[in-house]
Amino acid sequence: MIRFESDYTEGAHERIMKRLMETNEEQTPGYGMDEHCERARAYIRKACHVEEADIHFLVGGTQTNTTIISSILRPHQGAVAAITGHIAIHETGAIEATGHKVLTLPSDDGKIQAKQVKKLYDAHWNDATHEHMVQPGLVYISHPTENGTTYSKSELEALSKVCRECGLPLVMDGARLGYGLSAKDNDLSLADIASLCDVFYIGGTKIGALMGEAVVIINNALKKDFRYSIKQHGGMLAKGRLLGIQFETLFEDGLYYEISKHAVNMAMMIREAFAEEGFSFRYDSTTNQQFPILPNEVLSKLSEKYSYSFWEKVDAKHTAVRFCTSWATKKENVEMLIKDSKALHKLESRRYHS
Amino acid sequence: MIRFESDYTEGAHERIMKRLMETNEEQTPGYGMDEHCERARAYIRKACHVEEADIHFLVGGTQTNTTIISSILRPHQGAVAAITGHIAIHETGAIEATGHKVLTLPSDDGKIQAKQVKKLYDAHWNDATHEHMVQPGLVYISHPTENGTTYSKSELEALSKVCRECGLPLVMDGARLGYGLSAKDNDLSLADIASLCDVFYIGGTKIGALMGEAVVIINNALKKDFRYSIKQHGGMLAKGRLLGIQFETLFEDGLYYEISKHAVNMAMMIREAFAEEGFSFRYDSTTNQQFPILPNEVLSKLSEKYSYSFWEKVDAKHTAVRFCTSWATKKENVEMLIKDSKALHKLESRRYHS
Amino acid sequence: MIRFESDYTEGAHERIMKRLMETNEEQTPGYGMDEHCERARAYIRKACHVEEADIHFLVGGTQTNTTIISSILRPHQGAVAAITGHIAIHETGAIEATGHKVLTLPSDDGKIQAKQVKKLYDAHWNDATHEHMVQPGLVYISHPTENGTTYSKSELEALSKVCRECGLPLVMDGARLGYGLSAKDNDLSLADIASLCDVFYIGGTKIGALMGEAVVIINNALKKDFRYSIKQHGGMLAKGRLLGIQFETLFEDGLYYEISKHAVNMAMMIREAFAEEGFSFRYDSTTNQQFPILPNEVLSKLSEKYSYSFWEKVDAKHTAVRFCTSWATKKENVEMLIKDSKALHKLESRRYHS
Amino acid sequence: MIRFESDYTEGAHERIMKRLMETNEEQTPGYGMDEHCERARAYIRKACHVEEADIHFLVGGTQTNTTIISSILRPHQGAVAAITGHIAIHETGAIEATGHKVLTLPSDDGKIQAKQVKKLYDAHWNDATHEHMVQPGLVYISHPTENGTTYSKSELEALSKVCRECGLPLVMDGARLGYGLSAKDNDLSLADIASLCDVFYIGGTKIGALMGEAVVIINNALKKDFRYSIKQHGGMLAKGRLLGIQFETLFEDGLYYEISKHAVNMAMMIREAFAEEGFSFRYDSTTNQQFPILPNEVLSKLSEKYSYSFWEKVDAKHTAVRFCTSWATKKENVEMLIKDSKALHKLESRRYHS
């Protein structure tokens, strides 16, 4: 089985594994207070162009979202998010488990717009009984989104502007951030993101690391006592240096960008191949997740050799599915997938026309 | 600096690192549904002599305690624990953050006794206004305790008996379980623990693994929907196979016991050396944590070369400290510590007597 | 100002006030353990035809919903409700504050249908990654709904059947239950409701009492430890007899139904008057809340003398508003409202046509 | 049965009942936005000498404590309280249910001292791993305490000073505040309390009202969005005017103090009578709760005619019990209790000596 079902099917990038081996016998203090973490923080601060950013390393995405959001909100506040947002649907109610409602905005492609946030904010405060409703307390976006789409710089600027006008911290889930930064049409830098968001994180789990998410807190008002929140939510890894070593490796000389770029290139090969065959796509993704709408018969055959994720039934004969590439995707596997898909499509077309 | 401050100062056992390297390019499904996890589960079930046990792999201790306890309790129930218990003092209120009080029992050495549990249980139910108080809902113990002490088989049998009579699930925090099973005076096997507890976990973070705790659920009534709880508490590692690979390595041929034994041996060397010098100990620990009460002047000198944990001020001139050994502790470092301690003690004694 | 803005603008029915005066100097035990509560429970059990129902008296609706729902659900479960449901929008996230997501179903009139519940249930369990999502744990409906609409017997039977097939307790918010039971087209009795729901409550606050909601637990599995839940959520009134006395008065000889009927009659007068004028209604309500769509100019004039609730802007010139009647509504006030509305409409029509 | 078991055995003071009757047909807006609430707020502000205090009316004590405390704390913070404090033992873990630990200080009489708070605060911040522990976030005291004892002005000043130095809001549970203000040795005024506490509440349930607690927020930083917190915790009474009317009546001309004084006088009669008989007391209470230690045989006989609360077993033959008086206590009942107690004591003494 060749796996395209997710972007976490392998271990870690070989340079990370090598570094973990080399440092294995080092003795360090625990809980992220070691020199590897310090160096990784310095690299990330530099990449963000924010010397005074607070950087914390957590293990996984759900944990990171919960830790950030519950640290920011007061009990009567909620997190504004796209209805497709990871916190809204795929974290088993982790945000609600910390007492907060996710206030969802309609979205098909996974993105939300500045004007939607403003409208929700105004609707709340213009309601005479607003204290009977959950108060919007922050805005959560994913970049790239769960659907592979990305925010342009102007879209993010507009969101950021509205958020600041409304006093709503803007939080970016960057579980796949590298893949967004490597998209062909991307016009955002890490420094832009740092200047437009209040808190964001740089995903490692899906981009080269065994596990790990680097939280970057830009807004001073949100920095206080964040380590308490990490510990309370079970995110303070005893051997914190494991996260430090990995992010050190990813950010010391651009490895993070390099492997992100590879994944996007692989995804574009898949995209172009399916497009050439005349297939359409559920979302217009320029990142490592591709959502072609394929004939069920082609899918059925493909699934004997390749794994992918079921996304959504489109009609009686077609299904939208997700193919993920990653830093670890092998070009020969992508080529094989393309070749097999084309052959199956041709076969299916013949049968259909005969 | 030679570190004895904790049992998580190094990476992982070399055989685990080797296995992680070998499997690094394998493609597997995520979230613990891979074959490594399955094999690790089989090894652990066999070691516990319980074929139908549910085994789940989580990342760290606080997360594991929270996930287990919040999965078991109803909202008005609390977890009974020693006042020294990890959940009572060192998890930033993680249990309370899930809505539950920790009902503490007095303890000096970290252990609680069956009769204490019975008394608390009876006090609750005999109170006419018991619904105004938190209902005891489970009993949490650590074995070994946070103070290095252990339960004997008869003590655990008594606890288990009372818990079953009272309908209170017995949960064992085994973050350092291997070190308990390797203590010289230990008369408990994993199978005993499995037959006496409702849920327990086998710590990997402190015993050879990069990270990881293996939860063993024996009581059928507590198995339902546990994976939801893991996900909600951020413990469902995307690359779950990392935990599977590590526990597979630890349990396939006894590595877990072997390295635990080494740590205990190293601890006993330290213990005997301090005892020979006439020092007393804060707790009577037979496991990898030793708590000698040392003269402040000796400590001050030692701290230039060795790290240890401050535990508690004993009097104006003496302090109880903690020295931890682990699977990774080097014998030459222990010997150096002993030699230096003896020399410092001699020096200090001379100064004192002169 | 003559108030039609809500159904809680006055104190309590005179017979309740009289009874509170008569019993004022009685000495009783606290927390609902007095004889008035016992008698009220007996009356309600009889009205429900369920001798073994557990009956508890709480103070207000939000508290009651929170207490019931948090008592039933496990932490990873959510409450299925109409998107218009009180728990979904008007309780400041009280359900989320106990850790649970409200899983909303689309609804315009406030009702949900059996097939919607089944579809949501199936979608959850058919999803391969269902443990990454909140599990449906109960179904919450309001009867009458927040929009004044009601369930027919066959609709409630269908919902109940699906809920039982899916193992989802059916919870009915009956804050305005009397007004539903008194609707002209109602074919449900309290006994029907008791046989079809697992838990429901009989609203007192909006129907004759100073405050108070009587929770009726039919399903034995949900009875355990409910008083703990009441106390934890601040709903255990010290002078519990106040609630007992009020429900005793409401249920000893049919006062509850009698005053509910009055409110519905008053609402029907308003409805018919607006209908005669050719106005349409936002919802087809047969209960004490009426939602006419009125010209803004008429509304503006009316608001000088009458209070009502803004509901929703319909177009540039029309607004849907809510007029509430209650047990306390005076017929002369309704007649005056009708007369004034008709006059204003005529005036506005003339201006418009001239 | 003549009841001394609690201070909530009757309804409300006759003047309150009269006022509720007189206003019963008035139409008012809901949720505390009516004129009665406004007037009551004005009276209380005046009594506190703080024009800009925020005043909110809630229904009961557990609800009030939960609403205040959860509104103030961040998720990783806890409430410092005496181990005997109501929030620590008698609210079914309501504080924990909002995610917060109660950090208990030892206390026998129910009071805590400034130096205890300072010590706990310093211990937290001096601990190198303080982020692994719950951070003290506010200090909660009861005045009078659950044991009937009171803080002197100098004690409260000392507490307030330490709290301000440590940045810990001082919250006073004044469920029985009137009884404290009426104690013979009291040297605190409402204005003193307002100047020394950040938030406190004036209990109505136990002092003349059917129900109701008036929260007074002095510290501006704690005022924001408090009504959201009330609503979320189910404390926003639909007919809020009921609370306004009651506090209006209690505070318009000193009724609150007058009836509090009566209760204390009645308690002193009981205290003196038991003291004359040579009985000792569990706590040195100068308020409406008295805790004599009585022979079991005397208690057994007394319980045929009088109710009281069991407090604690003292020895094989003696038990500490609680007798409560209140605004409603009848002097003839107190006299009868005294007479009967003396007679029983004489009888018992004779039997013992014969």
XYZ file of C-alpha atoms in Angstrom, chain B residues 25-294:
270
model
C 10.531 5.337 6.187
C 7.731 2.867 6.748
C 4.340 4.193 5.869
C 1.658 3.534 8.455
C -1.838 4.695 9.281
C -1.984 7.296 12.041
C -3.455 7.548 15.511
C -2.290 4.240 16.904
C -3.944 2.009 14.300
C -0.669 0.628 12.924
C 0.962 -2.758 13.293
C 3.662 -1.634 15.694
C 1.013 -0.506 18.150
C -0.814 -3.791 17.650
C 2.309 -5.788 18.385
C 3.121 -3.667 21.415
C -0.421 -4.240 22.683
C -0.009 -7.979 22.282
C 3.255 -7.985 24.228
C 1.747 -5.984 27.049
C -1.420 -8.077 27.222
C 0.766 -11.142 27.513
C 2.908 -9.550 30.216
C -0.274 -8.708 32.133
C -1.851 -12.125 31.592
C -5.055 -10.417 30.426
C -5.933 -11.213 26.849
C -8.871 -8.840 26.697
C -7.185 -5.779 28.198
C -7.537 -2.572 26.198
C -4.162 -0.900 25.619
C -3.759 2.715 24.545
C -0.579 4.711 24.053
C -0.413 8.304 25.243
C 2.429 10.788 25.290
C 2.924 12.017 28.858
C 1.875 11.512 32.453
C -0.296 14.543 33.160
C -2.182 13.917 29.948
C -2.609 10.264 30.817
C -3.889 10.921 34.318
C -6.326 13.517 33.044
C -7.581 11.313 30.233
C -8.145 8.307 32.473
C -9.718 10.146 35.361
C -12.016 12.385 33.367
C -13.161 9.367 31.383
C -14.207 7.509 34.524
C -15.810 10.100 36.769
C -19.259 11.621 36.624
C -19.242 15.411 37.113
C -20.006 15.375 40.840
C -17.324 12.839 41.633
C -13.736 13.304 42.685
C -10.520 11.307 42.633
C -9.267 10.112 46.007
C -5.490 10.490 46.198
C -2.623 10.967 48.606
C -2.013 14.620 49.375
C 1.406 14.039 47.837
C -0.046 12.538 44.659
C 1.046 13.907 41.321
C -2.516 14.814 40.388
C -2.925 16.648 43.682
C 0.051 18.922 43.402
C 2.104 18.771 40.250
C -0.237 18.928 37.298
C -1.312 22.584 37.446
C -4.805 21.552 38.395
C -5.289 19.429 35.268
C -7.840 17.238 37.037
C -9.753 20.254 38.317
C -9.607 21.683 34.801
C -11.765 18.732 33.759
C -14.194 19.604 36.542
C -13.163 17.228 39.288
C -11.903 17.741 42.799
C -8.980 15.717 44.069
C -10.059 14.385 47.455
C -6.801 14.162 49.347
C -5.823 11.739 52.060
C -2.977 12.556 54.426
C 0.264 10.784 53.602
C 3.870 11.388 54.380
C 5.555 8.700 52.314
C 3.230 9.026 49.330
C 1.194 5.898 49.992
C -2.402 5.601 51.096
C -3.903 2.728 53.025
C -7.083 0.752 52.476
C -8.522 1.888 55.775
C -8.094 5.542 54.840
C -10.121 4.980 51.703
C -12.812 3.152 53.640
C -12.997 5.913 56.220
C -13.350 8.639 53.608
C -15.964 6.611 51.763
C -17.973 5.971 54.907
C -17.674 9.580 56.031
C -19.158 10.695 52.747
C -22.072 8.320 52.679
C -22.848 8.651 56.372
C -23.158 12.400 56.064
C -26.787 13.443 55.855
C -25.904 16.161 53.391
C -23.583 14.106 51.223
C -24.987 15.560 48.051
C -23.486 18.870 49.139
C -20.048 17.317 48.931
C -17.948 15.793 46.183
C -18.638 12.085 45.955
C -15.575 9.832 45.907
C -15.529 8.324 42.424
C -12.214 6.511 42.070
C -8.962 5.930 43.901
C -5.680 7.063 42.380
C -2.347 5.737 43.568
C 1.172 6.075 42.231
C 3.412 3.050 42.244
C 6.181 3.741 42.963
C 4.990 6.888 44.646
C 6.361 10.346 43.999
C 8.547 9.663 47.050
C 10.060 6.468 45.724
C 8.105 4.188 48.036
C 6.150 1.161 46.836
C 3.078 -0.831 47.698
C 3.534 -4.419 48.793
C 1.274 -7.055 47.318
C -0.724 -7.295 50.531
C -1.170 -3.530 50.683
C -2.367 -3.422 47.106
C -4.695 -6.357 47.720
C -6.209 -4.547 50.679
C -6.684 -1.365 48.663
C -8.177 -3.278 45.783
C -10.569 -5.102 48.076
C -11.832 -1.900 49.666
C -12.165 -0.224 46.295
C -14.236 -3.073 44.916
C -16.439 -3.128 48.006
C -17.020 0.590 47.631
C -17.474 0.524 43.867
C -14.460 2.772 43.371
C -12.252 1.993 40.382
C -8.595 1.717 41.399
C -6.285 3.632 39.076
C -2.519 3.248 39.240
C -0.148 5.886 37.932
C 2.790 3.806 36.799
C 4.962 6.563 35.391
C 7.864 4.781 37.114
C 6.289 1.329 37.219
C 9.385 -0.513 36.009
C 11.440 0.905 38.845
C 8.869 -0.405 41.306
C 8.793 -3.854 39.740
C 12.596 -3.956 39.979
C 12.878 -2.976 43.629
C 14.616 -5.520 45.794
C 11.650 -5.927 48.113
C 9.053 -5.981 45.356
C 6.562 -8.844 45.464
C 4.205 -7.564 42.754
C 4.120 -8.709 39.146
C 2.484 -6.912 36.229
C -0.116 -9.686 36.314
C -0.823 -8.961 39.990
C -1.281 -5.313 39.213
C -3.586 -6.156 36.330
C -5.687 -8.331 38.580
C -5.906 -5.745 41.369
C -6.320 -2.462 39.487
C -9.070 -1.339 37.149
C -6.792 0.855 35.054
C -3.065 1.444 35.257
C -0.315 2.653 33.031
C 3.199 1.598 32.255
C 5.534 4.540 32.048
C 7.884 4.820 29.125
C 9.018 8.454 29.353
C 11.072 7.777 32.466
C 12.082 4.274 31.494
C 13.869 4.111 28.183
C 11.485 5.788 25.752
C 11.617 9.249 24.219
C 8.098 9.627 25.545
C 5.027 7.467 26.019
C 2.748 5.878 28.581
C 0.873 2.639 27.932
C -2.585 2.667 29.481
C -3.975 -0.740 30.384
C -7.722 -0.898 30.968
C -8.779 -4.072 32.697
C -12.285 -3.208 33.858
C -14.656 -3.687 30.930
C -16.990 -0.972 32.172
C -14.241 1.600 31.701
C -13.253 0.689 28.163
C -16.048 2.347 26.225
C -15.151 5.324 24.062
C -11.705 5.755 25.594
C -10.260 6.859 22.258
C -12.644 9.824 22.253
C -11.211 10.822 25.600
C -7.658 10.499 24.323
C -8.427 12.693 21.327
C -10.284 15.299 23.373
C -7.348 15.620 25.737
C -4.828 16.026 22.946
C -3.196 12.667 23.535
C -3.845 11.002 20.194
C -0.448 11.241 18.560
C -0.720 11.588 14.777
C 2.311 9.358 14.300
C 1.057 6.910 16.881
C 3.425 4.273 15.613
C 6.245 6.091 17.416
C 4.731 4.958 20.688
C 4.009 1.502 19.367
C 7.581 1.035 18.180
C 8.967 2.094 21.519
C 6.752 -0.152 23.634
C 7.285 -2.996 21.187
C 11.005 -2.659 21.771
C 10.624 -2.357 25.526
C 8.383 -5.397 25.875
C 9.400 -7.844 23.171
C 12.217 -9.416 25.171
C 12.335 -7.875 28.601
C 14.264 -4.683 27.899
C 11.860 -2.740 30.125
C 12.725 -4.829 33.175
C 16.417 -4.988 32.381
C 16.904 -1.239 32.193
C 14.646 -0.659 35.176
C 16.814 -2.991 37.190
C 19.909 -1.071 36.176
C 18.422 2.195 37.431
C 17.469 0.648 40.754
C 20.951 -0.800 41.151
C 22.462 2.614 40.561
C 20.070 4.122 43.107
C 20.986 1.522 45.667
C 24.672 2.382 45.260
C 23.841 5.990 46.062
C 21.631 5.012 48.955
C 24.196 2.722 50.507
C 26.951 5.267 50.124
C 24.976 8.001 51.879
C 23.848 5.567 54.543
C 27.407 4.528 55.208
C 28.262 8.150 55.781
C 25.556 8.220 58.412
C 23.091 10.335 56.547
C 19.420 9.669 56.973
C 16.762 9.716 54.297
C 13.520 11.637 54.000
C 11.704 8.556 52.658
C 12.555 4.908 52.732
C 12.790 4.463 49.000
C 13.835 1.217 47.345
C 13.475 2.585 43.845
C 15.275 4.967 41.510
C 14.635 8.107 43.515
C 16.681 8.642 46.680
C 16.010 11.394 49.188
C 19.043 11.833 51.455
C 19.108 14.582 54.063
C 22.423 16.316 53.570
